[in-house]
Coordinates of C-alpha atoms in Angstrom, one line a residue:
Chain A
X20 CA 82.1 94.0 112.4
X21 CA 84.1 91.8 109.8
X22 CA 85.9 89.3 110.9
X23 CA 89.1 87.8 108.8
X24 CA 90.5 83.9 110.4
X25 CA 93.3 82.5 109.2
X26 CA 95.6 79.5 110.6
X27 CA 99.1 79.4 109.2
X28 CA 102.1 76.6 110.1
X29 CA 105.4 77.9 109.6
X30 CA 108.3 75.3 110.1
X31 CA 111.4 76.2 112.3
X32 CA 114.9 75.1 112.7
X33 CA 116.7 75.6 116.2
X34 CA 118.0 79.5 116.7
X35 CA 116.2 83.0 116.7
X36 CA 112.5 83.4 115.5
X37 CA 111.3 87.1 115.1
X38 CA 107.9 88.2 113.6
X39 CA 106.9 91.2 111.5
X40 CA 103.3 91.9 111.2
X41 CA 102.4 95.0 108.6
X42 CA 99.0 96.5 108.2
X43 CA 98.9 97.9 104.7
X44 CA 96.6 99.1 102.1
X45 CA 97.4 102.6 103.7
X46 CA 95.0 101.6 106.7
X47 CA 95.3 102.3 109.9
X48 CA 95.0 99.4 112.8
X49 CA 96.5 98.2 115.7
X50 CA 97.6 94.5 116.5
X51 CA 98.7 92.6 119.5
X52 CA 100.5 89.3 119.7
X53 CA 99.2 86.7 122.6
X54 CA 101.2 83.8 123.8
X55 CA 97.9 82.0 125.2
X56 CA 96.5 84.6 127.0
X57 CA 99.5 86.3 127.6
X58 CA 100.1 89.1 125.3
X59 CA 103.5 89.2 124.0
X60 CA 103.7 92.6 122.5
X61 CA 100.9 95.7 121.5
X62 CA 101.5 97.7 118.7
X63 CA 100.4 99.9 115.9
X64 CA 100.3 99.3 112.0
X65 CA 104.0 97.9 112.2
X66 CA 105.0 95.4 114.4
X67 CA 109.0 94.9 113.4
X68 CA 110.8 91.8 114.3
X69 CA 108.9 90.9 117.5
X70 CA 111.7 88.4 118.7
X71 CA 109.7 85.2 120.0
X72 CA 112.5 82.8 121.5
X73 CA 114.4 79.9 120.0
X74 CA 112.6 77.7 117.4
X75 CA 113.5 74.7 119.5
X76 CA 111.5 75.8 121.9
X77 CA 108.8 77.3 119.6
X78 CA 108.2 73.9 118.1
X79 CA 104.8 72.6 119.0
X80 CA 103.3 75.8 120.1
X81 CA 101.4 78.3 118.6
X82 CA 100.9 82.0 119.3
X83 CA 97.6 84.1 118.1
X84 CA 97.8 87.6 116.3
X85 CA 94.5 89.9 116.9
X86 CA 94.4 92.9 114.6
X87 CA 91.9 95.7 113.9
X88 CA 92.2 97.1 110.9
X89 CA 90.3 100.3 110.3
X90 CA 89.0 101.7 106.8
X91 CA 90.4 104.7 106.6
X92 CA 91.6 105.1 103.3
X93 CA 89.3 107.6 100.6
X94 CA 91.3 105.4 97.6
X95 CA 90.2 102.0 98.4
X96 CA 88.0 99.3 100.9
X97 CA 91.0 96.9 100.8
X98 CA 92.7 95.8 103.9
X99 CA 95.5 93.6 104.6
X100 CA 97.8 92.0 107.1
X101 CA 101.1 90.6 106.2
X102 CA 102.8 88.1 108.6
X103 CA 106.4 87.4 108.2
X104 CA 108.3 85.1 110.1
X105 CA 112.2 85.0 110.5
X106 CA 114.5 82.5 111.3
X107 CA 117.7 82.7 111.9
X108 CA 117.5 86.2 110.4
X109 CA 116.5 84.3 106.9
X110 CA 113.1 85.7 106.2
X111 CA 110.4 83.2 105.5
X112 CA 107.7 83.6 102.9
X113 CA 105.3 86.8 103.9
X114 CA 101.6 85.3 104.3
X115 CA 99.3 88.2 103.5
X116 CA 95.5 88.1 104.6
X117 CA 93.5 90.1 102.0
X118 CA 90.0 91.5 103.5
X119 CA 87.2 93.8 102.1
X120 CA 85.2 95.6 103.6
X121 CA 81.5 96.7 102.1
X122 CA 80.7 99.6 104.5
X123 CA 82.5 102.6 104.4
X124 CA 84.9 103.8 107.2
X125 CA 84.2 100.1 108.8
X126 CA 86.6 97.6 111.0
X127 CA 87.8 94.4 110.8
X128 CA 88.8 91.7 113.1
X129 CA 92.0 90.2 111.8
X130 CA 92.8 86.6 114.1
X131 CA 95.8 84.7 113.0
X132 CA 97.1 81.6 114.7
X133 CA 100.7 81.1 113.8
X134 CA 101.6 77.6 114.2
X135 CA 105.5 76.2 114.7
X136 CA 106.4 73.1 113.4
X137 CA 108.8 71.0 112.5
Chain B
X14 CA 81.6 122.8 90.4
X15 CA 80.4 126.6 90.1
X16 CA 78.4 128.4 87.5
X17 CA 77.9 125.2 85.3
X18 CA 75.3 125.1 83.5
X19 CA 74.2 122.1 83.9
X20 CA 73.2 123.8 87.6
X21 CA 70.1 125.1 85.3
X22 CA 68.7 121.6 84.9
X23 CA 67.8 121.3 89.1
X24 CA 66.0 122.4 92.0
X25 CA 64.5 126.0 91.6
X26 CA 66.7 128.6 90.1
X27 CA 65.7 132.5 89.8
X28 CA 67.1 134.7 87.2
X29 CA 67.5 138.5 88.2
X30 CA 68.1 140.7 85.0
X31 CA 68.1 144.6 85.3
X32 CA 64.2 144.9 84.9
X33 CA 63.4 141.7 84.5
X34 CA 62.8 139.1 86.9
X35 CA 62.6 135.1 85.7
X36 CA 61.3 132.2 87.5
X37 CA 62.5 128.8 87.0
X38 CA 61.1 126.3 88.8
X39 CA 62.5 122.4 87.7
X40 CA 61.3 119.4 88.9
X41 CA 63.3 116.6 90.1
X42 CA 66.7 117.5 91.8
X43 CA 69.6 116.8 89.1
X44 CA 71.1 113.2 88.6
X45 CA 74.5 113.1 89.9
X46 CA 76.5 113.4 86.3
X47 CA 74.5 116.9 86.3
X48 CA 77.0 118.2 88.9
X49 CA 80.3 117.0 86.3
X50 CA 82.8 119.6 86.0
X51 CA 82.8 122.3 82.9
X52 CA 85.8 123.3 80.9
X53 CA 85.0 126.9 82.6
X54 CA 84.8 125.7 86.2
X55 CA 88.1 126.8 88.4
X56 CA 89.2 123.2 89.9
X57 CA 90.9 120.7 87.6
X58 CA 88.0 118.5 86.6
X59 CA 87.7 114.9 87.9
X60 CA 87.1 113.4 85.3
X61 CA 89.1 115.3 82.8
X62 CA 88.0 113.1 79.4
X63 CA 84.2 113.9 80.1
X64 CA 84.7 117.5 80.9
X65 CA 86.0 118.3 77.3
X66 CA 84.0 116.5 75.3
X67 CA 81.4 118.5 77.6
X68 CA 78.8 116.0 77.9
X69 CA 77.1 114.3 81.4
X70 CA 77.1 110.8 81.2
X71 CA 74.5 109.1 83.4
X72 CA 77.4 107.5 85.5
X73 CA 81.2 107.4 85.0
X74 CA 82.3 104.0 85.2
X75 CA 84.7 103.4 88.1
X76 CA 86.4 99.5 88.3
X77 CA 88.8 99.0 90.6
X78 CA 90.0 95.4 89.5
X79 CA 92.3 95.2 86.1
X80 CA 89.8 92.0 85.1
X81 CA 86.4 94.8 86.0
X82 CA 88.5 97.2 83.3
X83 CA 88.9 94.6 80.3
X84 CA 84.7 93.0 81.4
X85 CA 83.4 96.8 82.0
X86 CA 84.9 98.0 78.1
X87 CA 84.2 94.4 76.7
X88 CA 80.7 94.6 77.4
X89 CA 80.5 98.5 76.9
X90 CA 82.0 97.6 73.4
X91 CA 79.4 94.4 72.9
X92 CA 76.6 96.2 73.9
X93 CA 77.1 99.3 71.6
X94 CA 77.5 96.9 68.8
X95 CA 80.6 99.0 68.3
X96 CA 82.0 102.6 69.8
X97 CA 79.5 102.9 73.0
X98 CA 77.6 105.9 73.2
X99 CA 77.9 108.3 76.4
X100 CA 80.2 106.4 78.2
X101 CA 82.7 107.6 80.9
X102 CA 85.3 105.3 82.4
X103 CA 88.0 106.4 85.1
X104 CA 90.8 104.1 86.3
X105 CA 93.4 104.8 88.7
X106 CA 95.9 102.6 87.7
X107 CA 97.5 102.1 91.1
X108 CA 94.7 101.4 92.8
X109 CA 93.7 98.9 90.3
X110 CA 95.8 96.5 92.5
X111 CA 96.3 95.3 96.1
X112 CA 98.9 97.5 97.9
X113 CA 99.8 95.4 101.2
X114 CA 103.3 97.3 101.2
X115 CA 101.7 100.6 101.4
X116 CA 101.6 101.7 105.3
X117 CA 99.2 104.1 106.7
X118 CA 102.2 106.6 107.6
X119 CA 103.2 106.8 103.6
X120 CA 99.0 107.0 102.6
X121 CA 98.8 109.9 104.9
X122 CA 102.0 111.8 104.0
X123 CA 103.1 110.6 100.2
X124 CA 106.3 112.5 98.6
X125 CA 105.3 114.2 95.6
X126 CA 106.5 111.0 93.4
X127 CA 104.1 108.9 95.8
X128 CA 101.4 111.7 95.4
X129 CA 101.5 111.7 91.3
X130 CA 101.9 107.7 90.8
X131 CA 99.4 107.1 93.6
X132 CA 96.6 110.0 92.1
X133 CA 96.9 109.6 88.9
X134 CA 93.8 108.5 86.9
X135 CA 93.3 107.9 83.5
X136 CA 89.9 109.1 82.1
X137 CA 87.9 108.1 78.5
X138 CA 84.7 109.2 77.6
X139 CA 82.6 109.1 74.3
X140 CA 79.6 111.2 73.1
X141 CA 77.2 110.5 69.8
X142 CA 78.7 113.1 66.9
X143 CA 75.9 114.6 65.5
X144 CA 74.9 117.9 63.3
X145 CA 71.8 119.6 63.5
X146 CA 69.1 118.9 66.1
X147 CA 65.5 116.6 66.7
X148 CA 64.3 114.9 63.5
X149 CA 66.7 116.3 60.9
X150 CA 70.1 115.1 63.2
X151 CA 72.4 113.4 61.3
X152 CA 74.9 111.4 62.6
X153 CA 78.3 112.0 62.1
X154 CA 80.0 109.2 64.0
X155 CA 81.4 109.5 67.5
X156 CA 83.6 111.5 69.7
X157 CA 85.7 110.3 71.9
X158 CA 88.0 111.8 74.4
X159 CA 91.0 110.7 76.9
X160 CA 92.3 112.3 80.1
X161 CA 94.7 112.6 83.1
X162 CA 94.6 114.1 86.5
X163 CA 96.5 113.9 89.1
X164 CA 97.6 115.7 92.7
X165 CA 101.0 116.5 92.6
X166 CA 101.1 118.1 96.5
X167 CA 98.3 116.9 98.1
X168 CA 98.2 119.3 101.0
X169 CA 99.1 118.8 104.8
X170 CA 96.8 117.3 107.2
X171 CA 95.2 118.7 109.6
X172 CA 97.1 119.1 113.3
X173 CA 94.1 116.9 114.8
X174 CA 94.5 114.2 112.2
X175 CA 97.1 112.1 114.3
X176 CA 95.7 112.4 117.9
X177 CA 92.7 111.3 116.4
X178 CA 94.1 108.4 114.8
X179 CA 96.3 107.4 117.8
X180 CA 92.8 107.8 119.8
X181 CA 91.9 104.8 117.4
X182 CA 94.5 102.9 117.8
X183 CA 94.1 102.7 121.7
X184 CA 90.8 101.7 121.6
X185 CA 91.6 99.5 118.9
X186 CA 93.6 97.4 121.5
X187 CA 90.5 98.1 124.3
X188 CA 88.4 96.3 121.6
X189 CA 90.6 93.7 121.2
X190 CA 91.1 92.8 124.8
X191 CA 87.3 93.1 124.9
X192 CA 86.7 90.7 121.9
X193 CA 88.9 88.3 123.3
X194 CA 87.3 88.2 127.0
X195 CA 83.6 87.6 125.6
X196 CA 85.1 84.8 123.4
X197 CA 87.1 83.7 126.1
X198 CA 83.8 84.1 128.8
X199 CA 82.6 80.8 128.1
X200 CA 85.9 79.4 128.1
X201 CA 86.9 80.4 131.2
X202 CA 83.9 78.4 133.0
X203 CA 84.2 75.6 130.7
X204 CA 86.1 73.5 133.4
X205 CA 83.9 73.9 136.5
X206 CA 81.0 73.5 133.7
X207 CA 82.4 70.1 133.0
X208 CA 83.1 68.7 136.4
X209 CA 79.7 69.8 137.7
X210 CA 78.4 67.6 134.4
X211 CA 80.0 64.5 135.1
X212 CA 78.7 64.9 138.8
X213 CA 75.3 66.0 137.8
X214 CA 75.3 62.4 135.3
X215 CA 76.1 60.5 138.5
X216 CA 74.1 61.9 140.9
X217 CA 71.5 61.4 138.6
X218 CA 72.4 57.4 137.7
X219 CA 72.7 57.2 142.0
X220 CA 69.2 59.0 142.0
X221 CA 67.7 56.7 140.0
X222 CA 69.2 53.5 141.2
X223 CA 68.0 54.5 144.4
X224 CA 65.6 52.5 146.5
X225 CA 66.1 53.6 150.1
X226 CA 64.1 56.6 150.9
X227 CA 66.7 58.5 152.6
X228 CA 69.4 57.9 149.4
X229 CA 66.4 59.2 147.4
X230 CA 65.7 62.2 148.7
X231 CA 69.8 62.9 149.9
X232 CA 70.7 62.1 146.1
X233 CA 67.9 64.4 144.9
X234 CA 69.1 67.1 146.8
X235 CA 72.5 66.6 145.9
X236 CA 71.7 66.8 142.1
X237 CA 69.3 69.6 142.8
X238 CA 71.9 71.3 143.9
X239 CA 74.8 70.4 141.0
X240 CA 71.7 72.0 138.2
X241 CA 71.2 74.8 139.7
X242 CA 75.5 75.3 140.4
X243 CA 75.3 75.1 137.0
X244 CA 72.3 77.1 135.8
X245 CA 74.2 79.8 137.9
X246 CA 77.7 79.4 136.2
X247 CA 75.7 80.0 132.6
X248 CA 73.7 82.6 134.1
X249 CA 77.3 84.2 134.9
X250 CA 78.6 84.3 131.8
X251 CA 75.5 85.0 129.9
X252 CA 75.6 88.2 132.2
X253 CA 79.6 88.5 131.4
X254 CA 78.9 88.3 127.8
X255 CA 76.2 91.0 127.9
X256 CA 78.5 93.2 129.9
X257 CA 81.5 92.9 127.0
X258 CA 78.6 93.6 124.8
X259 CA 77.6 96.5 126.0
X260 CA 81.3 98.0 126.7
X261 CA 81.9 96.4 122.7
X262 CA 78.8 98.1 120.8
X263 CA 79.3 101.6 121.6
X264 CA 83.6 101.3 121.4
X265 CA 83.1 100.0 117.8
X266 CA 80.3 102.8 117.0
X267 CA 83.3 105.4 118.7
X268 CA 85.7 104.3 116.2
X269 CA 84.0 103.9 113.1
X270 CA 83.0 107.7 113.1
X271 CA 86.5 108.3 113.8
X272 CA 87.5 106.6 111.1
X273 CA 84.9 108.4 108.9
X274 CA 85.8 111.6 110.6
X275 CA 90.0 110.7 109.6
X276 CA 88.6 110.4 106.1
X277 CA 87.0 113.4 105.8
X278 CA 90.1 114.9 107.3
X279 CA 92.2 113.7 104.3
X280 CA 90.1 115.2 101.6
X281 CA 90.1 118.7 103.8
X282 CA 93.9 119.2 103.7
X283 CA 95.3 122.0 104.7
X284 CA 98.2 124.4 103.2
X285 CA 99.9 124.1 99.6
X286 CA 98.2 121.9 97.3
X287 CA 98.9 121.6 93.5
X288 CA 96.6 119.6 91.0
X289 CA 97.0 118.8 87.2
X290 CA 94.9 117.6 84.9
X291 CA 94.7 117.2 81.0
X292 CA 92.4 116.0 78.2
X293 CA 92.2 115.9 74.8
X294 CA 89.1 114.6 72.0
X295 CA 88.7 113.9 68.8
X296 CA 86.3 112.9 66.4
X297 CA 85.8 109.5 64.6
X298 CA 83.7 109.9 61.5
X299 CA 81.2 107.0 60.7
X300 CA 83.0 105.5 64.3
X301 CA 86.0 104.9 62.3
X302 CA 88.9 105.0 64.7
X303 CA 91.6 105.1 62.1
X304 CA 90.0 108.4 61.1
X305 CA 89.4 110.1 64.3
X306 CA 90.9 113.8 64.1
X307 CA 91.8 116.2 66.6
X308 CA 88.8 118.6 68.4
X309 CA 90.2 119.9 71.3
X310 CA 92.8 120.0 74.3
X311 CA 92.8 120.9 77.6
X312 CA 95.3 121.7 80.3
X313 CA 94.7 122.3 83.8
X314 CA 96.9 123.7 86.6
X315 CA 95.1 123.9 89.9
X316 CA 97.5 125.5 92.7
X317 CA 95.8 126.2 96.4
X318 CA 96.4 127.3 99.6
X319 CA 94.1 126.7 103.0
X320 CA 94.7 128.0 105.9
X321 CA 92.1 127.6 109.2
X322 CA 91.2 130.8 110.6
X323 CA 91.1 131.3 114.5
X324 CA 94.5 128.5 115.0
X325 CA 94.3 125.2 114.9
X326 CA 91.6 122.6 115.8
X327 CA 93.6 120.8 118.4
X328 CA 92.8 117.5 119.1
X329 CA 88.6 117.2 118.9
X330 CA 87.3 116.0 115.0
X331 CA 84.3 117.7 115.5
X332 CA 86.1 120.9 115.7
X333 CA 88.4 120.4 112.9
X334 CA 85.8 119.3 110.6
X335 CA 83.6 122.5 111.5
X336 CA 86.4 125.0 111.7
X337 CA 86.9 128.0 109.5
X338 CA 88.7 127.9 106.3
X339 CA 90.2 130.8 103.4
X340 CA 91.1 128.8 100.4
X341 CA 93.2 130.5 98.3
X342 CA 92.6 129.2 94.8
X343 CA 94.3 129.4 91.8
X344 CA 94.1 128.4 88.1
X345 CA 95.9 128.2 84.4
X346 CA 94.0 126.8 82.2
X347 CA 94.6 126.1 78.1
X348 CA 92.3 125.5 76.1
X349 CA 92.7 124.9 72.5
X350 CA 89.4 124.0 69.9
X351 CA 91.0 122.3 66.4
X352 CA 87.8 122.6 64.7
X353 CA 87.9 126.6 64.9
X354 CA 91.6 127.1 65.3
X355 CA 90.7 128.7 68.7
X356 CA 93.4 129.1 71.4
X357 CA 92.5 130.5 74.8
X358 CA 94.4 130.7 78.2
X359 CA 92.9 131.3 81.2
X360 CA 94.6 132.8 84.8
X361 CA 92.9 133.2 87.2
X362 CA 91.7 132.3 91.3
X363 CA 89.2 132.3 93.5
X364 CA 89.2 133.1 97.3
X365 CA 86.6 130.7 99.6
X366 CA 86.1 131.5 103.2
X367 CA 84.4 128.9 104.8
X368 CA 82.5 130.3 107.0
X369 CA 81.2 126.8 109.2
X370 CA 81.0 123.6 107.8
X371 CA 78.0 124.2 106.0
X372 CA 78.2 127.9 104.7
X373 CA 80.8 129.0 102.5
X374 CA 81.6 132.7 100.8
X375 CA 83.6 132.9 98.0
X376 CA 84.8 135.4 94.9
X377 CA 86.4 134.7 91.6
X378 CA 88.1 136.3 88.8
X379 CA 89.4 134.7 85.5
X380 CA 91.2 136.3 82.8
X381 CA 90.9 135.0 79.2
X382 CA 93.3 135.6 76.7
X383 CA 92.4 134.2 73.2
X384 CA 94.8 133.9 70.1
X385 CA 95.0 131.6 66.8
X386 CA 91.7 131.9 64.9
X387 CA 89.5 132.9 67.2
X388 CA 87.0 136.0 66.4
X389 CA 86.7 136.8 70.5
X390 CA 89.0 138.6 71.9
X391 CA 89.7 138.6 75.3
X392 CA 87.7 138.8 78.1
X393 CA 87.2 138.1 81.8
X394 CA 84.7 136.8 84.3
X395 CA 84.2 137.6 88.3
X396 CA 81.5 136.0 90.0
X397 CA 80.7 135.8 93.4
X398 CA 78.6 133.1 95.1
X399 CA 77.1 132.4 98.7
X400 CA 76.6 128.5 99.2
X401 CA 74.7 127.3 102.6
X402 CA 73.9 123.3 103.2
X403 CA 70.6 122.3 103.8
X404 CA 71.0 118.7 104.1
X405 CA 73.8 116.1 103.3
X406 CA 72.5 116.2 99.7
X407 CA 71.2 120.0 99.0
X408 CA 73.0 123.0 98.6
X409 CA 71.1 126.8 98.5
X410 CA 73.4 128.7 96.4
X411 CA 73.6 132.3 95.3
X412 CA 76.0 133.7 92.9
X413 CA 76.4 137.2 91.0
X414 CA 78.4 138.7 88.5
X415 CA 79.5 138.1 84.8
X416 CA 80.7 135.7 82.5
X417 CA 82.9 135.2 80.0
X418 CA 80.4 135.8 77.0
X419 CA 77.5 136.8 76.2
X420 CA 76.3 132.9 75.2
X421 CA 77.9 131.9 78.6
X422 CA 76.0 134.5 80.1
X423 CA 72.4 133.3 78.7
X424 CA 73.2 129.2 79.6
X425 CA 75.0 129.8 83.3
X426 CA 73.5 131.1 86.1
X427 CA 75.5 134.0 86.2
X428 CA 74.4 137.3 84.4
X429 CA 75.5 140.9 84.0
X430 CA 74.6 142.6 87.3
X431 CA 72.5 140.1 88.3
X432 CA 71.6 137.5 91.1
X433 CA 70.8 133.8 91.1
X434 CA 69.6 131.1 93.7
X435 CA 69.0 127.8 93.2
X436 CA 69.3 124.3 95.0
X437 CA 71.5 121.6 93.7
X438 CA 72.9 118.5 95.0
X439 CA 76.6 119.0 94.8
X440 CA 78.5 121.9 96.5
X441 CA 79.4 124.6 93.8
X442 CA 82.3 126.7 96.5
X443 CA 83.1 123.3 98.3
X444 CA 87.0 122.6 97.6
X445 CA 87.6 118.9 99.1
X446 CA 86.5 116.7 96.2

């Protein structure tokens, strides 16, 4: 199985902090949000707006998205998962994690650490 | 694919003529450009620019990058010295770039906008121009053709499609939880693991230090004791680890043939589906682009229907890929040759009952209706054809009935009351390409 890491750092100001996670490349997967080992939320190939408390809280911590993404497509071996981060219902830059896989009709194992900062 | 001729060039084929009975035996199984589309076969071609020049390039060049485009014509074009010779390139231009909008729910089901921008495919292909044949060929220049295709109603999935997928989503989140508790495993003891150490270190400075008897053998014992505490706590999760594994290998073996199964599902879609493709080539004397003149055009209109026979599949992959299928096929086709001021239409369909996955029945009938210049007049073929699979890559096949002419007649496998079997590679009755 493929594996795609990526750590990302995404500074907050005090207020309301949601996350959007999107599968895309027409694939289908499945993603679930942990808060250490907690996990926050489970969903499919959208996860809309996941609300993850106040960024003055948020600051300092870190919570970890695990998504498998499955090659389903008959068009292309491209997957991709696109992280986007609100605050204060501003949305922040979209950070999208590219992946290929060589084996048709494969998986990948999409972990994402999403770091809050200052 | 049916009745091509290039089906000649493979396998064993057996010509049955009234009172007359041919063998053709062939040697090697046909490349896979062999099994290219003809102007005359039913379904709009895939690769539209190579089926009206009507030539069967080695392999049709497929990048799927816009930098692979510009490198794979560059170094066509460098190679050739000039026009390259026998080449086939298809691009779909959407494809060409990452799509990390596009959701799975909009892949599966596109509108027909989605369907047409998301399909369509731009084809060229080139073939040497020459006149006459072996030693006294002279070379004319070079023809070259482009085309278009694209699905404009893909079809409807089938009902198992999404309890299938959603199957793969569950266990998607089992595999997850799964991943994380081997990674986690050694975590977990990582603590104990560590206080055990830092006893295990002093029981071992106090065993060493010792000189009393009674300290030597109590601290020996004690340390004794802290290795093994320890050997056991690895032991555990090298046993934890294996467990996950074993729950792990089979899950992700589960849902990779799912996924391959859900692809599979996509191509054999079910109900309305309309296709269109076009083409046109010209010729380019002494490769002189600025010169190139009109040969020939081609339109294809590809409308079907499929329908599973005996209800639906339900919810098992196994049974939707295996169930029974009518395919109601039909086709307008227009064909127009500049060089002879030939026009011809073609109307026609073909029904296909899929019998099982691997056996398939079908009959066709094509009108053709010539006008402009051309000295035939019009004409029609009906051809039926029996196709069984043998393995993932051989097909039996037989087919009877006529064709359109009497030259047709002589290079397809089709013949005037007659019957044909042969082995190929591709499917010739197989819809889902």
């Amino acid at each position: 199985m493929d594996d795609e890491k990526k750590a990302i750092s995404v500074p907050v100001a005090n207020g309301p902090v949601g996350l959007t996670i999107m599968i895309g490349e027409g694939q289908l997967g499945a993603s679930t949000v942990f808060r250490g080992n907690q996990p926050l939320v489970r969903g499919g190939v959208v996860i809309a707006d996941l609300n993850l408390g106040d960024g003055a809280k948020l600051r300092g911590t870190n919570i970890v998205v695990e998504s498998i993404v499955n090659d389903i497509s008959t068009h292309t071996n491209r997957m991709s998962v696109t992280y986007v981060v609100s605050n204060n219902g501003r949305r922040l830059t979209p950070v999208v994690v590219p992946h290929v896989v060589t084996t048709e009709g494969q998986l990948c194992r999409f972990q994402t650490s999403i770091t809050f900062t200052v | 694919m049916p009745l091509s001729n290039q089906h000649h060039v493979h396998g064993l084929a057996m010509r049955t003529h009234p009172g007359l009975v041919t063998l053709l035996i062939c040697a090697a199984l046909a490349p896979d450009a062999a099994a290219q589309t003809t102007v005359n076969d039913l379904k709009a071609p895939s690769s539209p620019a190579v089926t009206i020049l009507g030539t069967s390039p080695t392999t049709i060049e497929q990048p799927d990058t816009p930098q692979a485009v510009v490198f794979n014509l560059a170094s066509s074009i460098a190679d050739a010295g000039g026009i390259p010779q026998n080449y086939a390139m298809q691009v779909t231009p959407y494809w060409l770039r990452s799509q990390p909008e596009l959701l799975f729910s909009s892949y599966i089901r596109p509108t027909i906008a989605q369907s047409i921008a998301r399909s369509f495919a731009v084809s060229v292909a080139t073939a040497d121009w020459t006149q006459g044949t072996g030693k006294s060929a002279e070379d004319l220049g070079s023809r070259l053709a482009v085309g278009f295709g694209t699905v404009v109603i893909p079809g409807s999935l089938d009902p198992a499609y999404d309890t299938i997928a959603k199957g793969i989503q569950a266990d998607n989140h089992k595999l997850i939880d799964l991943l994380r508790a081997k990674s986690d495993a050694p975590k977990t003891a990582e603590p104990r693991l560590a206080a055990l150490k830092v006893a295990a270190a002093e029981q071992r400075k106090q065993f060493e230090a010792a000189k009393e008897v009674d300290v030597l053998v109590r601290t020996y014992v004690q340390l004794s004791e802290t290795e093994g505490a320890i050997a056991r706590i690895n032991a555990d999760v090298a046993r934890m680890v294996s467990d996950l594994d074993a729950q792990i290998t089979p899950l992700q073996a589960s849902i990779v043939k799912r996924t391959l199964d859900l692809q599979k599902l996509n191509v054999k879609r079910l109900g309305l589906a309309l296709s269109v493709a076009g083409a046109w080539s010209g010729r380019s004397p002494n490769d002189v682009i600025g010169r190139t003149a009109s040969e020939r055009l081609g339109l294809w209109f590809t409308p079907s229907y499929k329908t599973q026979i005996g209800g639906t599949s339900g919810s098992s992959d196994e049974a939707a890929l295996s169930s029974r299928a009518l395919t109601a096929l039909g086709v307008v086709r227009y064909l127009s040759d500049r060089t002879d001021g030939s026009n011809a239409w073609d109307v026609g369909g073909r029904l296909v009952f899929e019998i099982s996955g691997s056996i398939a029945v079908s009959g066709e009938a094509v009108g053709r209706w010539n006008d402009g210049n051309s000295a035939e007049e019009s004409t029609w073929r009906a051809v039926g054809i029996v196709e069984t699979r043998l393995a993932d890559n051989a097909y039996l096949f037989a087919s009877f009935g006529r064709d359109f002419t009497e030259e047709e007649q002589e290079r397809s496998l089709v013949s005037i009351i007659g019957i044909n079997f042969g082995f190929g590679k591709k499917p010739t009755v197989t819809l889902d390409q």
